[in-house]
mmCIF file of C-alpha atoms in Angstrom:
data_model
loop_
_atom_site.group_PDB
_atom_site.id
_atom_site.type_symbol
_atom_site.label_atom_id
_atom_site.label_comp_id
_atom_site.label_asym_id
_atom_site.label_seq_id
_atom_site.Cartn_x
_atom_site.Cartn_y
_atom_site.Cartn_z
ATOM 1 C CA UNK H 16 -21.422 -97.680 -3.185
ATOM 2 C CA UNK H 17 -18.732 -95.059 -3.768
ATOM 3 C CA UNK H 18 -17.563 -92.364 -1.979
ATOM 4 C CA UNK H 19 -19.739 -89.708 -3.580
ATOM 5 C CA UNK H 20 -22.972 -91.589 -3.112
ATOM 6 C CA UNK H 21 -22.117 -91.911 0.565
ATOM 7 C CA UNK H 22 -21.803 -87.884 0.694
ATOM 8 C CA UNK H 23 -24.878 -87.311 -0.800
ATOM 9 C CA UNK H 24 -27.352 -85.521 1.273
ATOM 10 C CA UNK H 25 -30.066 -87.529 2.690
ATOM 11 C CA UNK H 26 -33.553 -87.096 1.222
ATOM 12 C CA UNK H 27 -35.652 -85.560 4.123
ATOM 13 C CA UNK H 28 -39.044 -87.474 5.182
ATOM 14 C CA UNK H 29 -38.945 -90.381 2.451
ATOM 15 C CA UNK H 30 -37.021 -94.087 3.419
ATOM 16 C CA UNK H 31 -34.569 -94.406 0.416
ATOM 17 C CA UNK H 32 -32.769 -97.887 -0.475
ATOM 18 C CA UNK H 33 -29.395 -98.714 -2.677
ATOM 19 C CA UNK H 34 -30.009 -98.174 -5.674
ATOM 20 C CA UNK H 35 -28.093 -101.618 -7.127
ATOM 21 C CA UNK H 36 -30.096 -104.606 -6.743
ATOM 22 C CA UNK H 37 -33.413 -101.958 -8.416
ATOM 23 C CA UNK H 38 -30.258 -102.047 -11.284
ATOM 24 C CA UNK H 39 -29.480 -105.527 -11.479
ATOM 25 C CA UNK H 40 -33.193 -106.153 -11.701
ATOM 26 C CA UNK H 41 -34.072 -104.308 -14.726
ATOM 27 C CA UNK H 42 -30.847 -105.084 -16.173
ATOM 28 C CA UNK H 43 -32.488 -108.932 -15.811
ATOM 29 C CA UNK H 44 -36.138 -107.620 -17.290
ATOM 30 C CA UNK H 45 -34.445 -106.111 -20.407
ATOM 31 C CA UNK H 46 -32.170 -109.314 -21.098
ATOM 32 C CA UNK H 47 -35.581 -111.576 -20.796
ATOM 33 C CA UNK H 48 -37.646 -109.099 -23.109
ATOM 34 C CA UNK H 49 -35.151 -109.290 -25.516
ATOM 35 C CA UNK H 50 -34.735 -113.000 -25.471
ATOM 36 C CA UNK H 51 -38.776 -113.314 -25.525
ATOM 37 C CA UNK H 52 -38.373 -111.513 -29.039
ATOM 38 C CA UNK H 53 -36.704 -114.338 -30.787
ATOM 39 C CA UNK H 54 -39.591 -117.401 -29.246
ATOM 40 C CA UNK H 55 -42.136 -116.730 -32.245
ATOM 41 C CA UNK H 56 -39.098 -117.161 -34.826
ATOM 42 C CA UNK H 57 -37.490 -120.498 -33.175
ATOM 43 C CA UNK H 58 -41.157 -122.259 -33.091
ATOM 44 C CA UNK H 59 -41.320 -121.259 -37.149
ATOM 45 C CA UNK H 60 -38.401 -122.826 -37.653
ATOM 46 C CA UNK H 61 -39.739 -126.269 -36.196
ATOM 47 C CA UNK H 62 -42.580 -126.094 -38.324
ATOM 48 C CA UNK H 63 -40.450 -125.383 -41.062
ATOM 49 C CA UNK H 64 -38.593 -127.889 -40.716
ATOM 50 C CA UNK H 65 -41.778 -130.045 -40.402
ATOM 51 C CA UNK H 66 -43.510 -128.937 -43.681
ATOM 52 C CA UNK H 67 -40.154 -129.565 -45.654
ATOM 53 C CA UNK H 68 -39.343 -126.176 -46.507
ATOM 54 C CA UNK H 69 -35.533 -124.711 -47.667
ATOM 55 C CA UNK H 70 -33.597 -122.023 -45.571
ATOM 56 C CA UNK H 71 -34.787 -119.050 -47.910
ATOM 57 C CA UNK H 72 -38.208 -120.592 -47.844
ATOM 58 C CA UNK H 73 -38.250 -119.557 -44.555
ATOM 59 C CA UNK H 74 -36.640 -116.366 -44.496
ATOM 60 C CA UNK H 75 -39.459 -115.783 -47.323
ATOM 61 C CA UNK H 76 -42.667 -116.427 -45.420
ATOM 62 C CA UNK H 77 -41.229 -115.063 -41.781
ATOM 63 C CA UNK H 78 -40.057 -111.458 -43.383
ATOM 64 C CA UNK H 79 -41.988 -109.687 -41.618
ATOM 65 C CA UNK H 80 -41.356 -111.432 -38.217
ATOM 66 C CA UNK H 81 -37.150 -110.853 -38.814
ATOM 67 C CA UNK H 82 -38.293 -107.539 -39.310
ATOM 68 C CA UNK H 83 -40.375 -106.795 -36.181
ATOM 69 C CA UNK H 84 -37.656 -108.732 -34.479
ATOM 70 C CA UNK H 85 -34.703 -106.646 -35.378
ATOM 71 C CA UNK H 86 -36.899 -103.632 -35.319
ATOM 72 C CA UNK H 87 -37.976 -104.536 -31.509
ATOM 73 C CA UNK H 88 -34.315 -105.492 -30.464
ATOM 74 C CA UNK H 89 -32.603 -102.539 -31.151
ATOM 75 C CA UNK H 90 -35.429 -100.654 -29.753
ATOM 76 C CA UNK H 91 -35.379 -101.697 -26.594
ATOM 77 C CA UNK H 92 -31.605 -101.962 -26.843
ATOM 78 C CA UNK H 93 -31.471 -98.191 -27.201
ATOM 79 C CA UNK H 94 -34.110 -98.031 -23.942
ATOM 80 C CA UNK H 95 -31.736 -100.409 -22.178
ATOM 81 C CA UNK H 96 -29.253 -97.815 -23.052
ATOM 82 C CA UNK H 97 -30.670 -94.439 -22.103
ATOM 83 C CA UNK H 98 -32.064 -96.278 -18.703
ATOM 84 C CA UNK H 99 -27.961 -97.692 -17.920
ATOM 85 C CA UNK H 100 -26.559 -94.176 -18.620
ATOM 86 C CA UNK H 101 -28.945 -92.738 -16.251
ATOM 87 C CA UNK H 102 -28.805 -94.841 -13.208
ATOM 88 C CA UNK H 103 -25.216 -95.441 -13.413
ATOM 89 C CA UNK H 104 -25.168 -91.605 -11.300
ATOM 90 C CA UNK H 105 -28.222 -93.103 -9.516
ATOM 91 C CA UNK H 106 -26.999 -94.240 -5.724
ATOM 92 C CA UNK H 107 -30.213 -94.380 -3.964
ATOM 93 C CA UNK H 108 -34.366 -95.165 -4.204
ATOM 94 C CA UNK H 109 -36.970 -93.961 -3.045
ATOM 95 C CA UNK H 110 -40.299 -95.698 -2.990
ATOM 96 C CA UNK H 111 -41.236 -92.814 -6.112
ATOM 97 C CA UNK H 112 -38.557 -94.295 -8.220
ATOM 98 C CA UNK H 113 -38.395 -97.751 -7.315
ATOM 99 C CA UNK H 114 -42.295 -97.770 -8.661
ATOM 100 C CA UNK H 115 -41.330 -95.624 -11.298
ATOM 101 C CA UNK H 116 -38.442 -98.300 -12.518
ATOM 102 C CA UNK H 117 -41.761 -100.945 -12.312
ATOM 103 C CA UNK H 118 -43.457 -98.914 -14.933
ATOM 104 C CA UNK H 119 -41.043 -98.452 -17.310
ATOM 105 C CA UNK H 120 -39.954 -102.349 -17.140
ATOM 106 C CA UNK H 121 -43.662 -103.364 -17.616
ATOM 107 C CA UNK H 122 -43.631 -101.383 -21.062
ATOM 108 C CA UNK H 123 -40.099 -103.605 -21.667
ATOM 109 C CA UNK H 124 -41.653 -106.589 -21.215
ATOM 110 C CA UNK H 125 -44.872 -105.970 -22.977
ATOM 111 C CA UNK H 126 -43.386 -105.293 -26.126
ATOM 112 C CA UNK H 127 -42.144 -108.900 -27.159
ATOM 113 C CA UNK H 128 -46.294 -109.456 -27.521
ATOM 114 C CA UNK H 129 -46.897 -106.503 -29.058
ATOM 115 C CA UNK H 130 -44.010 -107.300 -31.714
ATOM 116 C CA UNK H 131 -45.553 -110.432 -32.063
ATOM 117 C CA UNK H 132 -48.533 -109.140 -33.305
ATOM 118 C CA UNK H 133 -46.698 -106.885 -35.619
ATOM 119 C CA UNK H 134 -45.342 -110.331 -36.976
ATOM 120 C CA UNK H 135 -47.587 -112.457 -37.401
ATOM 121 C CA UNK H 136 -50.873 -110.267 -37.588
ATOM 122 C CA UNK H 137 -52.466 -108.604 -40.742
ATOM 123 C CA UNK H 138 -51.707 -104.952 -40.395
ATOM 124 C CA UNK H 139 -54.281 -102.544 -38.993
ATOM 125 C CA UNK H 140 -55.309 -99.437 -37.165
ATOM 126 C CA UNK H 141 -55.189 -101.162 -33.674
ATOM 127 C CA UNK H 142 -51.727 -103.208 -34.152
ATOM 128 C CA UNK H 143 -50.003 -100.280 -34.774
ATOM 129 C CA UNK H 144 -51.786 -98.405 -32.125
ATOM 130 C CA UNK H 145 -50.682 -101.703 -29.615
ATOM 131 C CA UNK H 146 -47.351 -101.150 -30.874
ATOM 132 C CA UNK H 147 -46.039 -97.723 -31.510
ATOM 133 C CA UNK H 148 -47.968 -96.641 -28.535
ATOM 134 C CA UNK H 149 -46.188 -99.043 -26.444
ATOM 135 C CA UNK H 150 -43.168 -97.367 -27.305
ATOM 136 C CA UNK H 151 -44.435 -94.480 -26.641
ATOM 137 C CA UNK H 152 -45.110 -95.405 -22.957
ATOM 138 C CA UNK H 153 -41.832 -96.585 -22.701
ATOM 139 C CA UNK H 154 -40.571 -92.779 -23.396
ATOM 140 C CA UNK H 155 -43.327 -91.211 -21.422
ATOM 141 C CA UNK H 156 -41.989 -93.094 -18.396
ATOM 142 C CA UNK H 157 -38.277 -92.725 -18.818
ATOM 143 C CA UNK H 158 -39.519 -89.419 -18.781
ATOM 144 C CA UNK H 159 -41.319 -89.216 -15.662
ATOM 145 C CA UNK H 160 -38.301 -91.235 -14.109
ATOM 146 C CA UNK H 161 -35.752 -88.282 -15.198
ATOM 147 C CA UNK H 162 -37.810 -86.034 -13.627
ATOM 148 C CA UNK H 163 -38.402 -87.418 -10.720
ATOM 149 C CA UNK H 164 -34.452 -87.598 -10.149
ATOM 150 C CA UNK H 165 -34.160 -83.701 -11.438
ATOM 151 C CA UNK H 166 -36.473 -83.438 -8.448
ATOM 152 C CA UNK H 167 -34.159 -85.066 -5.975
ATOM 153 C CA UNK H 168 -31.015 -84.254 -6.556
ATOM 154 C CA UNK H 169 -30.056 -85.783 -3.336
ATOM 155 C CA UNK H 170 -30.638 -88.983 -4.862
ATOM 156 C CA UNK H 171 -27.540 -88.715 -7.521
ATOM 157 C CA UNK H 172 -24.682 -87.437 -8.735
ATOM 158 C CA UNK H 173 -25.770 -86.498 -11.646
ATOM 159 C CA UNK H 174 -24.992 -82.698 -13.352
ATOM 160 C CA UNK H 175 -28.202 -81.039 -13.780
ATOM 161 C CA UNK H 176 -27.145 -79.780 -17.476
ATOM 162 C CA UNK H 177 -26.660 -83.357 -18.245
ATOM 163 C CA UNK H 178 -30.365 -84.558 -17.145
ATOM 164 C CA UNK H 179 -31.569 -81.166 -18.613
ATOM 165 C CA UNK H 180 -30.460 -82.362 -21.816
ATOM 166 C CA UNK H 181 -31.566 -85.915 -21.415
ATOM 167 C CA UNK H 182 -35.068 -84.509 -20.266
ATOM 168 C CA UNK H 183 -35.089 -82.615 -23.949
ATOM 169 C CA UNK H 184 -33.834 -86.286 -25.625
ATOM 170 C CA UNK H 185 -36.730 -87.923 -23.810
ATOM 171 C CA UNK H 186 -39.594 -85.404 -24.792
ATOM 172 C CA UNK H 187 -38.086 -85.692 -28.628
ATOM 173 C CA UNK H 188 -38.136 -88.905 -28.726
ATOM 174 C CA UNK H 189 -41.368 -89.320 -27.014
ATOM 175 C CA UNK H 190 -43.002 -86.583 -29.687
ATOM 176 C CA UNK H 191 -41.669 -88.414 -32.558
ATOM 177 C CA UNK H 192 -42.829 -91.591 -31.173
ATOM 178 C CA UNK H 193 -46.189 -89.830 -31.514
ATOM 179 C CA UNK H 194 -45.969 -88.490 -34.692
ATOM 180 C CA UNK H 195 -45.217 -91.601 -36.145
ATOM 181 C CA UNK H 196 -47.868 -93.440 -34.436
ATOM 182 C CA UNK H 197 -50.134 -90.555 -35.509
ATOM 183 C CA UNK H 198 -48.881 -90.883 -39.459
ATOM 184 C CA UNK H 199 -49.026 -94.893 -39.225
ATOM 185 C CA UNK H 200 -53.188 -94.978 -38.078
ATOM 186 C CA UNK H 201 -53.602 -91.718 -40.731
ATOM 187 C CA UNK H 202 -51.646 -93.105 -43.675
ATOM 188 C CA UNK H 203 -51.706 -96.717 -44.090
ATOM 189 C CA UNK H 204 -50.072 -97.052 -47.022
ATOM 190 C CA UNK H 205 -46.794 -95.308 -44.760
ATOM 191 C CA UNK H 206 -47.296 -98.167 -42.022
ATOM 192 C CA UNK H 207 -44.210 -98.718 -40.122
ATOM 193 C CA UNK H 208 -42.224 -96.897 -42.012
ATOM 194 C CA UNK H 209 -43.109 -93.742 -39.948
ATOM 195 C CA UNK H 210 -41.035 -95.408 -37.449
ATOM 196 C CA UNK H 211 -37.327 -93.484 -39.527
ATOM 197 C CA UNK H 212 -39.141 -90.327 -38.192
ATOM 198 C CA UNK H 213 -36.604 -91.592 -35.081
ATOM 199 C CA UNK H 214 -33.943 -90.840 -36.952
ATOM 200 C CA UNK H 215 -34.647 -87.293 -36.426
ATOM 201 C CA UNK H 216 -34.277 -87.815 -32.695
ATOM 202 C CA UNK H 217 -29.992 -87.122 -32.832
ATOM 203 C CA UNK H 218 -30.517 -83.728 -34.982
ATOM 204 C CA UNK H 219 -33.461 -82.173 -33.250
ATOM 205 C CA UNK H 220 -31.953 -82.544 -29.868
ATOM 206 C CA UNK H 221 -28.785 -80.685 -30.936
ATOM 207 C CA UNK H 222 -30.847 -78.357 -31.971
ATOM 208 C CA UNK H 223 -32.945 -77.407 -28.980
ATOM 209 C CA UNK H 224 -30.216 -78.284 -26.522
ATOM 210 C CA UNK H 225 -27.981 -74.999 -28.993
ATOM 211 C CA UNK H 226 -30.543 -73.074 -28.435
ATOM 212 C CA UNK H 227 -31.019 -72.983 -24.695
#
């Protein structure tokens, strides 16, 4: 623990903990969820192999599970991201976020399934529901998590403009998340492809963060 964290004001009425093995831990989740991604694609291969088919015979008939693969890794890549940022000015827990942290890995490790079913599934209403909306939880929480540690600053060392502007990131992200879930269910024909309404995520923050 460094020297700030060991100056930082104790949190009155609620048992707090180191926050570093709670870091370690989900640092383990996220590096299992993303290996679970790849299982469905390394069992095709041995039944490729088995049924005699060529290399791009393969990459053929599993497009869409490379997709929802590649789609799913960087996804929770960029979660794995936003959560490290965060708690790396995170020195202590409190029962709130430890439980909190639970959530938001439970969403982690539910999405190799829900990719899964993106892969190997026909498309329809409830797949992308299972999927986008997982996503979407994963946001909601991160969001719930930064505000709980807005709430306790004596949890942190964290500036409070900084998680200001990470609070706007997360409800961005979150409303996109949303909006493209919302455009997937309404207009088939778009699909997944409502998913680039992400790329929005850099620009609109910007935005609203200039204009506070």
């Amino acid at each position: 623990m460094t020297e700030r964290a060991e100056n930082l004001a104790p949190v009155p009425g609620d048992q707090t903990l180191p926050a570093e093995r709670l870091k370690a831990f989900a640092d383990a989740v996220v590096a299992i969820a993303m290996t679970l991604l790849i299982l469905p694609l390394m069992e095709s291969v041995g039944d490729a192999a088995a049924d005699g088919l060529a290399t791009i015979e393969w990459l053929n008939e599993n497009a869409g599970q490379l997709f929802s693969f590649a789609l799913s890794f960087l996804l929770i890549a960029n979660f794995w991201l936003t959560h490290h940022r965060l708690f790396a000015g995170i020195h202590r827990v409190t029962a709130g976020l430890l439980w909190l942290t639970i959530a938001w890995m439970f969403t982690i490790v539910w999405l190799p399934i829900a990719t899964a079913l993106l892969g190997q599934l026909e498309e329809d209403a409830g797949q992308k529901v299972l999927y986008i909306g997982t996503l979407a939880m994963t946001s909601l929480v991160m969001l719930l998590i930064r505000l709980y540690v807005l709430r306790h600053p004596a949890l942190h060392d964290i500036p409070r403009p900084r998680l200001r502007s990470g609070l706007v990131a997360d409800v961005v992200m979150l409303a996109l998340f949303l909006l493209a879930l919302a455009v997937a269910v309404l207009f088939p024909a778009v699909g997944y492809w409502a998913m680039f309404l992400l790329l929005l995520v850099a620009p609109l923050h910007r935005l609203l963060v200039r204009q506070e």
